mmCIF file of C-alpha atoms (C1' of nucleotides) in Angstrom:
data_model
loop_
_atom_site.group_PDB
_atom_site.id
_atom_site.type_symbol
_atom_site.label_atom_id
_atom_site.label_comp_id
_atom_site.label_asym_id
_atom_site.label_seq_id
_atom_site.Cartn_x
_atom_site.Cartn_y
_atom_site.Cartn_z
ATOM 1 C CA MET A 10 -65.267 1.515 -33.303
ATOM 2 C CA LYS A 11 -64.249 0.268 -36.624
ATOM 3 C CA LEU A 12 -67.201 -0.104 -39.566
ATOM 4 C CA ASN A 13 -65.338 -3.538 -40.923
ATOM 5 C CA THR A 14 -65.707 -4.749 -44.352
ATOM 6 C CA LYS A 15 -69.223 -6.790 -44.563
ATOM 7 C CA GLY A 16 -70.416 -3.580 -43.749
ATOM 8 C CA ARG A 17 -68.553 -1.453 -46.299
ATOM 9 C CA TYR A 18 -68.161 -3.731 -49.001
ATOM 10 C CA ALA A 19 -72.064 -4.502 -48.862
ATOM 11 C CA VAL A 20 -72.669 -0.971 -49.763
ATOM 12 C CA MET A 21 -70.080 0.258 -52.176
ATOM 13 C CA ALA A 22 -71.689 -2.958 -54.050
ATOM 14 C CA MET A 23 -75.235 -1.518 -54.225
ATOM 15 C CA ALA A 24 -74.325 1.920 -55.198
ATOM 16 C CA ASP A 25 -71.807 0.459 -57.892
ATOM 17 C CA ILE A 26 -75.124 -1.918 -59.343
ATOM 18 C CA ALA A 27 -77.495 1.917 -58.527
ATOM 19 C CA LYS A 28 -74.861 3.338 -60.825
ATOM 20 C CA CYS A 29 -73.676 1.211 -63.469
ATOM 21 C CA GLY A 30 -77.608 -0.436 -63.972
ATOM 22 C CA LEU A 31 -78.836 2.308 -65.718
ATOM 23 C CA GLY A 32 -79.983 3.100 -69.279
ATOM 24 C CA GLY A 33 -82.630 0.025 -70.361
ATOM 25 C CA ALA A 34 -85.826 1.213 -68.969
ATOM 26 C CA PRO A 35 -86.415 -2.578 -67.124
ATOM 27 C CA SER A 36 -83.159 -1.467 -65.416
ATOM 28 C CA LYS A 37 -79.962 -3.281 -66.843
ATOM 29 C CA ALA A 38 -78.555 -6.372 -64.630
ATOM 30 C CA VAL A 39 -75.137 -5.570 -63.754
ATOM 31 C CA PRO A 40 -72.801 -8.721 -63.354
ATOM 32 C CA MET A 41 -71.084 -9.643 -59.662
ATOM 33 C CA ALA A 42 -68.065 -9.939 -61.795
ATOM 34 C CA GLN A 43 -67.492 -6.307 -63.352
ATOM 35 C CA ILE A 44 -68.255 -5.392 -59.454
ATOM 36 C CA ALA A 45 -66.046 -7.202 -58.015
ATOM 37 C CA GLU A 46 -63.403 -5.847 -60.328
ATOM 38 C CA ARG A 47 -64.555 -2.343 -61.038
ATOM 39 C CA GLN A 48 -64.868 -2.053 -56.950
ATOM 40 C CA HIS A 49 -62.041 -4.251 -56.368
ATOM 41 C CA ILE A 50 -63.470 -6.659 -54.017
ATOM 42 C CA SER A 51 -62.914 -10.506 -53.725
ATOM 43 C CA LEU A 52 -65.321 -12.129 -55.948
ATOM 44 C CA PRO A 53 -66.065 -15.257 -53.757
ATOM 45 C CA TYR A 54 -66.061 -12.688 -50.749
ATOM 46 C CA LEU A 55 -69.120 -10.679 -52.588
ATOM 47 C CA GLU A 56 -71.465 -13.436 -53.682
ATOM 48 C CA GLN A 57 -71.612 -14.307 -49.592
ATOM 49 C CA LEU A 58 -72.694 -10.336 -49.380
ATOM 50 C CA PHE A 59 -75.204 -10.888 -52.344
ATOM 51 C CA SER A 60 -76.494 -13.696 -50.876
ATOM 52 C CA LYS A 61 -78.064 -12.374 -47.587
ATOM 53 C CA LEU A 62 -78.658 -9.168 -49.188
ATOM 54 C CA ARG A 63 -80.663 -11.065 -52.081
ATOM 55 C CA ARG A 64 -82.497 -12.575 -48.806
ATOM 56 C CA GLU A 65 -83.891 -9.316 -47.147
ATOM 57 C CA GLY A 66 -84.597 -9.017 -50.512
ATOM 58 C CA LEU A 67 -82.637 -5.508 -51.923
ATOM 59 C CA VAL A 68 -81.791 -6.905 -54.917
ATOM 60 C CA SER A 69 -83.524 -9.234 -57.251
ATOM 61 C CA SER A 70 -80.781 -11.185 -59.103
ATOM 62 C CA MET A 71 -80.988 -13.034 -62.710
ATOM 63 C CA ARG A 72 -78.773 -16.364 -63.505
ATOM 64 C CA GLY A 73 -77.197 -16.902 -67.408
ATOM 65 C CA PRO A 74 -75.582 -14.994 -70.016
ATOM 66 C CA GLY A 75 -76.322 -11.546 -70.202
ATOM 67 C CA GLY A 76 -77.771 -12.083 -66.136
ATOM 68 C CA GLY A 77 -76.837 -10.480 -61.984
ATOM 69 C CA TYR A 78 -77.881 -7.868 -59.935
ATOM 70 C CA THR A 79 -80.511 -5.292 -60.282
ATOM 71 C CA LEU A 80 -82.064 -3.213 -56.931
ATOM 72 C CA ALA A 81 -84.751 -4.899 -55.632
ATOM 73 C CA ARG A 82 -86.450 -1.184 -55.228
ATOM 74 C CA PRO A 83 -85.283 2.351 -56.714
ATOM 75 C CA ALA A 84 -82.196 3.551 -55.092
ATOM 76 C CA SER A 85 -83.636 6.970 -53.876
ATOM 77 C CA GLN A 86 -85.395 4.504 -51.617
ATOM 78 C CA ILE A 87 -83.335 2.012 -50.087
ATOM 79 C CA TYR A 88 -81.032 3.010 -47.064
ATOM 80 C CA ILE A 89 -77.719 2.680 -45.816
ATOM 81 C CA GLY A 90 -78.972 0.965 -42.585
ATOM 82 C CA GLU A 91 -80.631 -1.323 -44.413
ATOM 83 C CA ILE A 92 -77.931 -2.948 -45.863
ATOM 84 C CA MET A 93 -75.778 -2.727 -43.504
ATOM 85 C CA GLN A 94 -78.364 -4.297 -41.563
ATOM 86 C CA ALA A 95 -79.111 -7.023 -43.875
ATOM 87 C CA VAL A 96 -75.378 -8.345 -44.473
ATOM 88 C CA GLY A 97 -74.677 -8.573 -39.947
ATOM 89 C CA GLU A 98 -72.777 -5.312 -39.613
ATOM 90 C CA PRO A 99 -75.010 -4.594 -36.216
ATOM 91 C CA VAL A 100 -74.299 -1.246 -34.788
ATOM 92 C CA LYS A 101 -74.051 -2.307 -31.158
ATOM 93 C CA MET A 102 -72.498 0.027 -28.522
ATOM 94 C CA THR A 103 -74.776 -1.650 -25.393
ATOM 95 C CA ARG A 104 -72.428 -4.776 -24.000
ATOM 96 C CA CYS A 105 -76.210 -5.860 -22.197
ATOM 97 C CA ASN A 106 -79.257 -7.605 -24.678
ATOM 98 C CA ARG A 107 -82.279 -6.109 -22.334
ATOM 99 C CA GLU A 108 -83.794 -3.694 -22.776
ATOM 100 C CA LYS A 109 -83.273 -0.390 -21.299
ATOM 101 C CA ASN A 110 -85.381 -0.145 -18.750
ATOM 102 C CA GLU A 111 -84.255 -3.036 -16.848
ATOM 103 C CA SER A 112 -81.339 -1.771 -14.969
ATOM 104 C CA THR A 113 -80.815 -6.258 -14.607
ATOM 105 C CA GLY A 114 -79.502 -5.761 -18.079
ATOM 106 C CA CYS A 115 -76.193 -4.758 -17.232
ATOM 107 C CA ILE A 116 -73.368 -6.997 -15.334
ATOM 108 C CA GLY A 117 -74.261 -6.706 -11.690
ATOM 109 C CA GLY A 118 -76.948 -5.718 -12.347
ATOM 110 C CA GLY A 119 -78.086 -1.468 -11.493
ATOM 111 C CA ASP A 120 -74.837 0.066 -11.374
ATOM 112 C CA CYS A 121 -74.196 0.227 -15.148
ATOM 113 C CA ASN A 122 -74.086 4.397 -14.771
ATOM 114 C CA THR A 123 -73.246 4.377 -19.411
ATOM 115 C CA HIS A 124 -75.940 2.168 -20.043
ATOM 116 C CA GLU A 125 -77.916 5.078 -21.488
ATOM 117 C CA LEU A 126 -74.860 7.060 -23.008
ATOM 118 C CA TRP A 127 -74.289 4.518 -25.545
ATOM 119 C CA SER A 128 -77.879 3.506 -26.061
ATOM 120 C CA ALA A 129 -78.399 6.652 -26.747
ATOM 121 C CA LEU A 130 -75.571 6.303 -28.927
ATOM 122 C CA SER A 131 -76.691 3.051 -31.172
ATOM 123 C CA ASP A 132 -80.120 5.446 -30.763
ATOM 124 C CA HIS A 133 -78.261 7.790 -32.523
ATOM 125 C CA ILE A 134 -75.867 5.943 -35.502
ATOM 126 C CA TYR A 135 -79.094 3.974 -36.535
ATOM 127 C CA ASN A 136 -80.604 7.129 -36.955
ATOM 128 C CA PHE A 137 -78.241 8.762 -38.975
ATOM 129 C CA LEU A 138 -78.013 5.496 -41.843
ATOM 130 C CA GLY A 139 -81.234 4.968 -41.113
ATOM 131 C CA SER A 140 -81.751 8.777 -43.103
ATOM 132 C CA ILE A 141 -79.475 8.096 -46.199
ATOM 133 C CA SER A 142 -80.530 6.655 -49.013
ATOM 134 C CA LEU A 143 -78.368 5.385 -51.439
ATOM 135 C CA GLN A 144 -78.907 7.600 -53.896
ATOM 136 C CA ASP A 145 -78.008 10.214 -51.935
ATOM 137 C CA VAL A 146 -75.207 8.030 -51.411
ATOM 138 C CA ILE A 147 -74.288 8.073 -55.348
ATOM 139 C CA ASP A 148 -75.198 11.923 -55.612
ATOM 140 C CA LYS A 149 -72.770 12.529 -53.234
ATOM 141 C CA ASN A 150 -75.887 14.502 -51.464
ATOM 142 C CA VAL A 151 -74.342 12.707 -47.654
ATOM 143 C CA GLY A 152 -73.243 16.205 -46.227
ATOM 144 C CA SER A 153 -76.345 18.007 -44.980
ATOM 145 C CA PHE A 154 -76.336 16.081 -41.792
ATOM 146 C CA GLY A 155 -72.664 16.664 -40.991
ATOM 147 C CA SER A 156 -73.597 19.916 -40.700
ATOM 148 C CA LEU A 157 -76.775 19.662 -39.208
ATOM 149 C CA THR A 158 -75.224 18.260 -36.658
ATOM 150 C CA SER A 159 -71.923 20.250 -36.143
ATOM 151 C CA ASN A 160 -74.850 23.292 -35.752
ATOM 152 C CA LEU A 161 -76.225 21.317 -31.974
ATOM 153 C CA ARG A 162 -73.451 21.516 -30.869
ATOM 154 C CA ALA A 163 -72.126 24.799 -31.021
ATOM 155 C CA VAL A 164 -75.831 25.545 -29.973
ATOM 156 C CA ASN A 165 -76.104 22.566 -26.983
ATOM 157 C CA GLU A 166 -71.841 23.876 -26.442
ATOM 158 C CA LYS A 167 -73.817 27.533 -25.138
ATOM 159 C CA THR A 168 -76.579 27.809 -23.892
ATOM 160 C CA GLY A 169 -77.797 23.315 -23.066
ATOM 161 C CA PRO A 170 -80.203 21.145 -24.807
ATOM 162 C CA GLU A 171 -82.925 24.161 -24.556
ATOM 163 C CA ALA A 172 -81.841 26.481 -28.055
ATOM 164 C CA ILE A 173 -81.816 23.162 -29.634
ATOM 165 C CA GLU A 174 -85.373 24.016 -31.638
ATOM 166 C CA GLU A 175 -83.602 27.026 -32.662
ATOM 167 C CA ALA A 176 -81.068 25.232 -34.517
ATOM 168 C CA ILE A 177 -83.367 23.492 -36.873
ATOM 169 C CA MET B 17 -69.963 -1.501 -35.538
ATOM 170 C CA LYS B 18 -69.430 -2.195 -32.282
ATOM 171 C CA LEU B 19 -67.638 -0.263 -29.254
ATOM 172 C CA ASN B 20 -64.047 -2.081 -28.033
ATOM 173 C CA THR B 21 -63.924 -2.083 -23.573
ATOM 174 C CA LYS B 22 -61.743 0.088 -24.301
ATOM 175 C CA GLY B 23 -63.197 3.052 -24.200
ATOM 176 C CA ARG B 24 -66.975 2.099 -22.595
ATOM 177 C CA TYR B 25 -64.390 0.938 -19.320
ATOM 178 C CA ALA B 26 -62.676 4.724 -19.695
ATOM 179 C CA VAL B 27 -65.897 6.298 -19.364
ATOM 180 C CA MET B 28 -67.333 3.654 -17.148
ATOM 181 C CA ALA B 29 -63.962 4.113 -14.334
ATOM 182 C CA MET B 30 -64.510 8.804 -15.503
ATOM 183 C CA ALA B 31 -67.428 8.038 -14.334
ATOM 184 C CA ASP B 32 -67.337 6.152 -11.998
ATOM 185 C CA ILE B 33 -65.139 9.144 -10.083
ATOM 186 C CA ALA B 34 -67.475 11.897 -11.365
ATOM 187 C CA LYS B 35 -69.769 9.891 -9.053
ATOM 188 C CA CYS B 36 -67.933 8.578 -6.018
ATOM 189 C CA GLY B 37 -64.735 11.751 -5.622
ATOM 190 C CA LEU B 38 -67.421 14.279 -4.532
ATOM 191 C CA GLY B 39 -67.469 14.746 -0.954
ATOM 192 C CA GLY B 40 -63.969 17.236 0.505
ATOM 193 C CA ALA B 41 -63.402 20.142 -0.749
ATOM 194 C CA PRO B 42 -60.291 19.515 -3.206
ATOM 195 C CA SER B 43 -62.313 16.452 -4.180
ATOM 196 C CA LYS B 44 -61.661 12.977 -2.392
ATOM 197 C CA ALA B 45 -59.401 11.185 -5.332
ATOM 198 C CA VAL B 46 -60.744 8.100 -5.684
ATOM 199 C CA PRO B 47 -58.704 4.351 -6.002
ATOM 200 C CA MET B 48 -58.573 2.241 -8.558
ATOM 201 C CA ALA B 49 -58.962 -1.103 -6.598
ATOM 202 C CA GLN B 50 -62.545 0.602 -5.243
ATOM 203 C CA ILE B 51 -62.984 1.809 -9.717
ATOM 204 C CA ALA B 52 -62.122 -1.759 -10.416
ATOM 205 C CA GLU B 53 -64.620 -3.553 -8.429
ATOM 206 C CA ARG B 54 -67.379 -1.227 -8.962
ATOM 207 C CA GLN B 55 -67.838 -1.331 -12.861
ATOM 208 C CA HIS B 56 -66.164 -5.371 -13.137
ATOM 209 C CA ILE B 57 -63.205 -4.327 -14.683
ATOM 210 C CA SER B 58 -60.135 -5.875 -13.732
ATOM 211 C CA LEU B 59 -57.502 -4.437 -12.026
ATOM 212 C CA PRO B 60 -55.211 -4.834 -14.211
ATOM 213 C CA TYR B 61 -56.863 -3.817 -17.548
ATOM 214 C CA LEU B 62 -57.579 -0.500 -15.899
ATOM 215 C CA GLU B 63 -54.422 -0.071 -14.544
ATOM 216 C CA GLN B 64 -53.606 0.090 -18.185
ATOM 217 C CA LEU B 65 -56.421 2.643 -19.672
ATOM 218 C CA PHE B 66 -55.234 5.479 -17.137
ATOM 219 C CA SER B 67 -52.139 5.419 -18.050
ATOM 220 C CA LYS B 68 -53.163 6.760 -20.481
ATOM 221 C CA LEU B 69 -55.300 9.605 -19.308
ATOM 222 C CA ARG B 70 -52.471 10.635 -17.019
ATOM 223 C CA ARG B 71 -50.893 11.453 -20.448
ATOM 224 C CA GLU B 72 -53.761 12.670 -21.783
ATOM 225 C CA GLY B 73 -53.727 15.281 -18.859
ATOM 226 C CA LEU B 74 -57.573 13.844 -17.843
ATOM 227 C CA VAL B 75 -57.140 12.801 -14.442
ATOM 228 C CA SER B 76 -54.928 13.494 -12.101
ATOM 229 C CA SER B 77 -53.460 10.752 -9.852
ATOM 230 C CA MET B 78 -52.376 10.915 -5.589
ATOM 231 C CA ARG B 79 -49.926 8.029 -4.570
ATOM 232 C CA GLY B 80 -50.209 7.109 -1.309
ATOM 233 C CA PRO B 81 -52.371 5.726 1.407
ATOM 234 C CA GLY B 82 -55.301 7.274 1.132
ATOM 235 C CA GLY B 83 -54.048 8.538 -2.409
ATOM 236 C CA GLY B 84 -55.688 7.622 -6.304
ATOM 237 C CA TYR B 85 -57.711 9.292 -8.776
ATOM 238 C CA THR B 86 -59.623 11.909 -9.491
ATOM 239 C CA LEU B 87 -60.550 13.357 -12.294
ATOM 240 C CA ALA B 88 -58.267 16.842 -14.270
ATOM 241 C CA ARG B 89 -61.318 19.352 -14.936
ATOM 242 C CA PRO B 90 -64.851 19.610 -13.508
ATOM 243 C CA ALA B 91 -66.910 16.264 -15.589
ATOM 244 C CA SER B 92 -69.100 19.465 -16.808
ATOM 245 C CA GLN B 93 -65.788 20.120 -18.958
ATOM 246 C CA ILE B 94 -63.930 16.494 -20.054
ATOM 247 C CA TYR B 95 -66.577 15.501 -22.651
ATOM 248 C CA ILE B 96 -66.914 11.569 -24.312
ATOM 249 C CA GLY B 97 -64.770 12.126 -27.309
ATOM 250 C CA GLU B 98 -62.130 13.306 -25.584
ATOM 251 C CA ILE B 99 -62.159 10.189 -23.007
ATOM 252 C CA MET B 100 -62.069 8.157 -25.850
ATOM 253 C CA GLN B 101 -59.843 9.013 -28.121
ATOM 254 C CA ALA B 102 -57.511 9.435 -25.315
ATOM 255 C CA VAL B 103 -57.076 5.629 -24.754
ATOM 256 C CA GLY B 104 -57.111 4.319 -28.046
ATOM 257 C CA GLU B 105 -61.612 3.862 -29.088
ATOM 258 C CA PRO B 106 -60.533 5.515 -32.776
ATOM 259 C CA VAL B 107 -63.945 6.011 -34.197
ATOM 260 C CA LYS B 108 -62.728 5.914 -38.529
ATOM 261 C CA MET B 109 -65.111 4.489 -41.147
ATOM 262 C CA THR B 110 -63.371 5.472 -43.560
ATOM 263 C CA ARG B 111 -60.444 3.448 -44.472
ATOM 264 C CA CYS B 112 -57.786 5.308 -46.441
ATOM 265 C CA ASN B 113 -55.960 8.039 -43.715
ATOM 266 C CA ARG B 114 -55.546 10.792 -46.529
ATOM 267 C CA GLU B 115 -58.223 13.986 -46.594
ATOM 268 C CA LYS B 116 -61.578 14.221 -47.865
ATOM 269 C CA ASN B 117 -59.944 16.809 -51.202
ATOM 270 C CA GLU B 118 -57.707 13.091 -52.403
ATOM 271 C CA SER B 119 -59.301 11.110 -54.093
ATOM 272 C CA THR B 120 -56.571 9.550 -54.957
ATOM 273 C CA GLY B 121 -57.035 8.106 -50.999
ATOM 274 C CA CYS B 122 -59.400 5.693 -51.651
ATOM 275 C CA ILE B 123 -57.883 2.605 -53.232
ATOM 276 C CA GLY B 124 -57.757 2.583 -56.794
ATOM 277 C CA GLY B 125 -57.892 5.598 -57.284
ATOM 278 C CA GLY B 126 -61.402 8.286 -58.284
ATOM 279 C CA ASP B 127 -64.364 5.263 -58.184
ATOM 280 C CA CYS B 128 -64.640 5.611 -54.471
ATOM 281 C CA ASN B 129 -68.600 6.286 -54.077
ATOM 282 C CA THR B 130 -68.483 5.869 -51.259
ATOM 283 C CA HIS B 131 -66.166 7.902 -48.901
ATOM 284 C CA GLU B 132 -68.112 10.581 -48.388
ATOM 285 C CA LEU B 133 -71.157 8.735 -46.653
ATOM 286 C CA TRP B 134 -68.642 7.051 -44.252
ATOM 287 C CA SER B 135 -66.541 10.725 -42.772
ATOM 288 C CA ALA B 136 -69.980 12.269 -42.873
ATOM 289 C CA LEU B 137 -70.712 8.530 -40.650
ATOM 290 C CA SER B 138 -67.491 9.581 -38.602
ATOM 291 C CA ASP B 139 -68.340 13.186 -38.321
ATOM 292 C CA HIS B 140 -71.480 12.566 -37.351
ATOM 293 C CA ILE B 141 -70.254 10.046 -34.527
ATOM 294 C CA TYR B 142 -67.246 12.181 -33.614
ATOM 295 C CA ASN B 143 -69.175 15.857 -33.068
ATOM 296 C CA PHE B 144 -72.045 13.192 -30.229
ATOM 297 C CA LEU B 145 -69.576 11.776 -28.313
ATOM 298 C CA GLY B 146 -67.823 15.848 -28.255
ATOM 299 C CA SER B 147 -71.165 16.305 -27.065
ATOM 300 C CA ILE B 148 -71.539 14.948 -24.497
ATOM 301 C CA SER B 149 -70.364 15.884 -21.157
ATOM 302 C CA LEU B 150 -69.343 14.107 -18.366
ATOM 303 C CA GLN B 151 -72.030 15.555 -16.249
ATOM 304 C CA ASP B 152 -74.431 14.503 -18.439
ATOM 305 C CA VAL B 153 -72.838 10.999 -18.546
ATOM 306 C CA ILE B 154 -73.966 11.011 -14.922
ATOM 307 C CA ASP B 155 -77.343 12.955 -14.602
ATOM 308 C CA LYS B 156 -78.734 10.523 -17.178
ATOM 309 C CA ASN B 157 -79.117 13.861 -19.210
ATOM 310 C CA VAL B 158 -77.963 12.745 -22.927
ATOM 311 C CA GLY B 159 -81.529 11.443 -24.211
ATOM 312 C CA SER B 160 -82.500 14.875 -25.911
ATOM 313 C CA PHE B 161 -79.156 13.982 -28.945
ATOM 314 C CA GLY B 162 -81.333 10.210 -29.305
ATOM 315 C CA SER B 163 -84.966 11.746 -29.700
ATOM 316 C CA LEU B 164 -84.069 14.871 -31.686
ATOM 317 C CA THR B 165 -82.807 12.439 -34.346
ATOM 318 C CA SER B 166 -85.941 10.370 -33.772
ATOM 319 C CA ASN B 167 -88.335 12.879 -35.127
ATOM 320 C CA LEU B 168 -85.593 11.953 -38.389
ATOM 321 C CA ARG B 169 -86.496 8.751 -38.933
ATOM 322 C CA ALA B 170 -90.596 9.267 -37.448
ATOM 323 C CA VAL B 171 -89.548 10.530 -42.208
ATOM 324 C CA ASN B 172 -88.807 7.036 -43.684
ATOM 325 C CA GLU B 173 -89.469 4.619 -41.625
ATOM 326 C CA LYS B 174 -92.748 4.477 -43.767
ATOM 327 C CA THR B 175 -90.558 2.230 -46.107
ATOM 328 C CA GLY B 176 -87.829 2.546 -44.215
ATOM 329 C CA PRO B 177 -85.914 0.456 -41.732
ATOM 330 C CA GLU B 178 -87.698 -2.598 -39.239
ATOM 331 C CA ALA B 179 -87.008 -4.179 -36.783
ATOM 332 C CA ILE B 180 -85.159 -1.809 -34.810
ATOM 333 C CA GLU B 181 -84.844 -3.306 -31.148
ATOM 334 C CA GLU B 182 -81.852 -5.902 -33.432
ATOM 335 C CA ALA B 183 -80.110 -2.593 -33.942
ATOM 336 C CA ILE B 184 -80.225 -1.774 -30.294
ATOM 337 C "C1'" DT C 17 -36.275 4.474 8.406
ATOM 338 C "C1'" DA C 18 -39.610 0.927 8.114
ATOM 339 C "C1'" DA C 19 -44.095 -0.789 5.817
ATOM 340 C "C1'" DA C 20 -47.804 -0.660 3.980
ATOM 341 C "C1'" DT C 21 -50.037 2.157 0.163
ATOM 342 C "C1'" DA C 22 -51.475 2.284 -5.023
ATOM 343 C "C1'" DC C 23 -49.064 3.714 -9.053
ATOM 344 C "C1'" DT C 24 -45.871 2.560 -13.176
ATOM 345 C "C1'" DT C 25 -44.369 -0.146 -17.006
ATOM 346 C "C1'" DG C 26 -43.959 -3.339 -20.532
ATOM 347 C "C1'" DA C 27 -44.040 -7.926 -22.056
ATOM 348 C "C1'" DC C 28 -46.639 -12.025 -22.868
ATOM 349 C "C1'" DT C 29 -50.662 -15.236 -23.483
ATOM 350 C "C1'" DG C 30 -55.578 -17.039 -25.141
ATOM 351 C "C1'" DC C 31 -59.037 -16.469 -28.308
ATOM 352 C "C1'" DT C 32 -62.571 -14.502 -31.230
ATOM 353 C "C1'" DG C 33 -64.167 -12.714 -35.534
ATOM 354 C "C1'" DT C 34 -63.678 -11.135 -39.518
ATOM 355 C "C1'" DA C 35 -61.664 -11.644 -43.242
ATOM 356 C "C1'" DG C 36 -60.877 -13.303 -47.397
ATOM 357 C "C1'" DT C 37 -61.096 -18.918 -49.866
ATOM 358 C "C1'" DC C 38 -62.161 -23.124 -51.853
ATOM 359 C "C1'" DA C 39 -65.273 -26.427 -53.636
ATOM 360 C "C1'" DG C 40 -68.748 -27.605 -55.942
ATOM 361 C "C1'" DG C 41 -73.931 -27.307 -57.698
ATOM 362 C "C1'" DA C 42 -77.695 -24.714 -60.255
ATOM 363 C "C1'" DA C 43 -80.880 -22.410 -63.339
ATOM 364 C "C1'" DT C 44 -80.433 -20.352 -67.839
ATOM 365 C "C1'" DT C 45 -79.082 -18.361 -72.462
ATOM 366 C "C1'" DA C 46 -77.202 -19.522 -77.204
ATOM 367 C "C1'" DT D 28 -74.659 -28.564 -75.187
ATOM 368 C "C1'" DA D 29 -71.720 -25.599 -73.778
ATOM 369 C "C1'" DA D 30 -71.157 -21.186 -71.889
ATOM 370 C "C1'" DT D 31 -71.830 -18.281 -68.611
ATOM 371 C "C1'" DT D 32 -73.788 -16.983 -64.445
ATOM 372 C "C1'" DC D 33 -75.550 -17.700 -60.216
ATOM 373 C "C1'" DC D 34 -76.079 -19.752 -54.946
ATOM 374 C "C1'" DT D 35 -74.632 -22.177 -51.418
ATOM 375 C "C1'" DG D 36 -71.747 -24.692 -47.194
ATOM 376 C "C1'" DA D 37 -67.901 -25.392 -45.455
ATOM 377 C "C1'" DC D 38 -62.843 -24.021 -44.077
ATOM 378 C "C1'" DT D 39 -58.815 -21.444 -42.988
ATOM 379 C "C1'" DA D 40 -54.952 -17.573 -42.050
ATOM 380 C "C1'" DC D 41 -54.473 -13.964 -38.897
ATOM 381 C "C1'" DA D 42 -55.100 -9.911 -35.716
ATOM 382 C "C1'" DG D 43 -56.979 -7.521 -33.332
ATOM 383 C "C1'" DC D 44 -58.915 -7.195 -28.514
ATOM 384 C "C1'" DA D 45 -59.280 -8.331 -23.888
ATOM 385 C "C1'" DG D 46 -56.913 -9.921 -20.188
ATOM 386 C "C1'" DT D 47 -52.437 -11.562 -17.170
ATOM 387 C "C1'" DC D 48 -47.956 -11.787 -15.390
ATOM 388 C "C1'" DA D 49 -43.806 -9.517 -12.920
ATOM 389 C "C1'" DA D 50 -41.601 -6.253 -11.239
ATOM 390 C "C1'" DG D 51 -41.092 -1.288 -10.783
ATOM 391 C "C1'" DT D 52 -41.691 3.838 -8.835
ATOM 392 C "C1'" DA D 53 -42.870 7.434 -5.828
ATOM 393 C "C1'" DT D 54 -45.120 8.728 -1.256
ATOM 394 C "C1'" DT D 55 -47.429 8.789 3.053
ATOM 395 C "C1'" DT D 56 -47.469 6.840 7.561
ATOM 396 C "C1'" DA D 57 -45.619 5.791 11.551
#
DNA sequence: TAAATACTTGACTGCTGTAGTCAGGAATTA
DNA sequence: TAATTCCTGACTACAGCAGTCAAGTATTTA
């Protein structure tokens, strides 16, 4: 269960633009070559990723000298989950492609005890990434979520899920 | 960001034991061949996994006719995170191996904007898996966590992530 | 003791998907 | 026109996963 470089690089690059593109009133375009150098990512590889980011409408591009990339929206309105999804970093914990209620989704049909676990895990990760914006990342404002769930765990260990509301 | 079969199969097998090992006062040993058949997992492959589960003290084995595996502890005291870790399914989102506070951990030293994000993601997943017991899984008692985080998602759903189904 | 059952271990292999390269092209500015 | 930058698709090496195979060891039943 590892993160691959596509998702990681894409977020790194987006954070780089968010950080270095500031200055002008219409925010300055950041050339890809600079991003590649600062983040130590191979330029041709980065080009692949930006092709996808552009198609998904997360960045805008300008060609020619002085050109480069800008964020298509303010950093506070771009969520990590979107970036991951755009470059094809799927959050996929279940093996079957069916809907939750179809028990036939799993191999052999009907005897998959663990489907709901993996499904819940996917949701959990998805929600986490969908709740953190690029702005949060460059502000290093990510810790709160981690500590929140730590509290939940402590509650759950003692008294069970009923006490969760207290924790919030 | 996918789950590989090691972790998935290990949890499936453990859940199978938890479910099928009941009956006798000292819970009945479940032969691996039965698990393999019920869960549609190749027997030799499963043997590899159980070797690790046994070494980590999560299951006990009994040889000879009538032998098999039993859980080393009650299902309510075995957490999914332990199983995943035992079979070598690491939850690793960061690339560098250093501690949180060492900024030199990341490549090039000091310019890794996203380290804390991945670190928080790892924590998040780890806490989730560490809070769900095998008993929760066989009782299908996993949903509460999912619905909790769904509330978080609702906050940014206005602007944000479409195509949830694709992500799952 | 012998046979049956079941666990144990290590080495081996095919293959998929990731990570990265390469080459050429198109738009824009000066 | 020349320089700069983005854009696109095809291609490839390689690691690691998933699974196999073979030979062994321990335990119980008869």
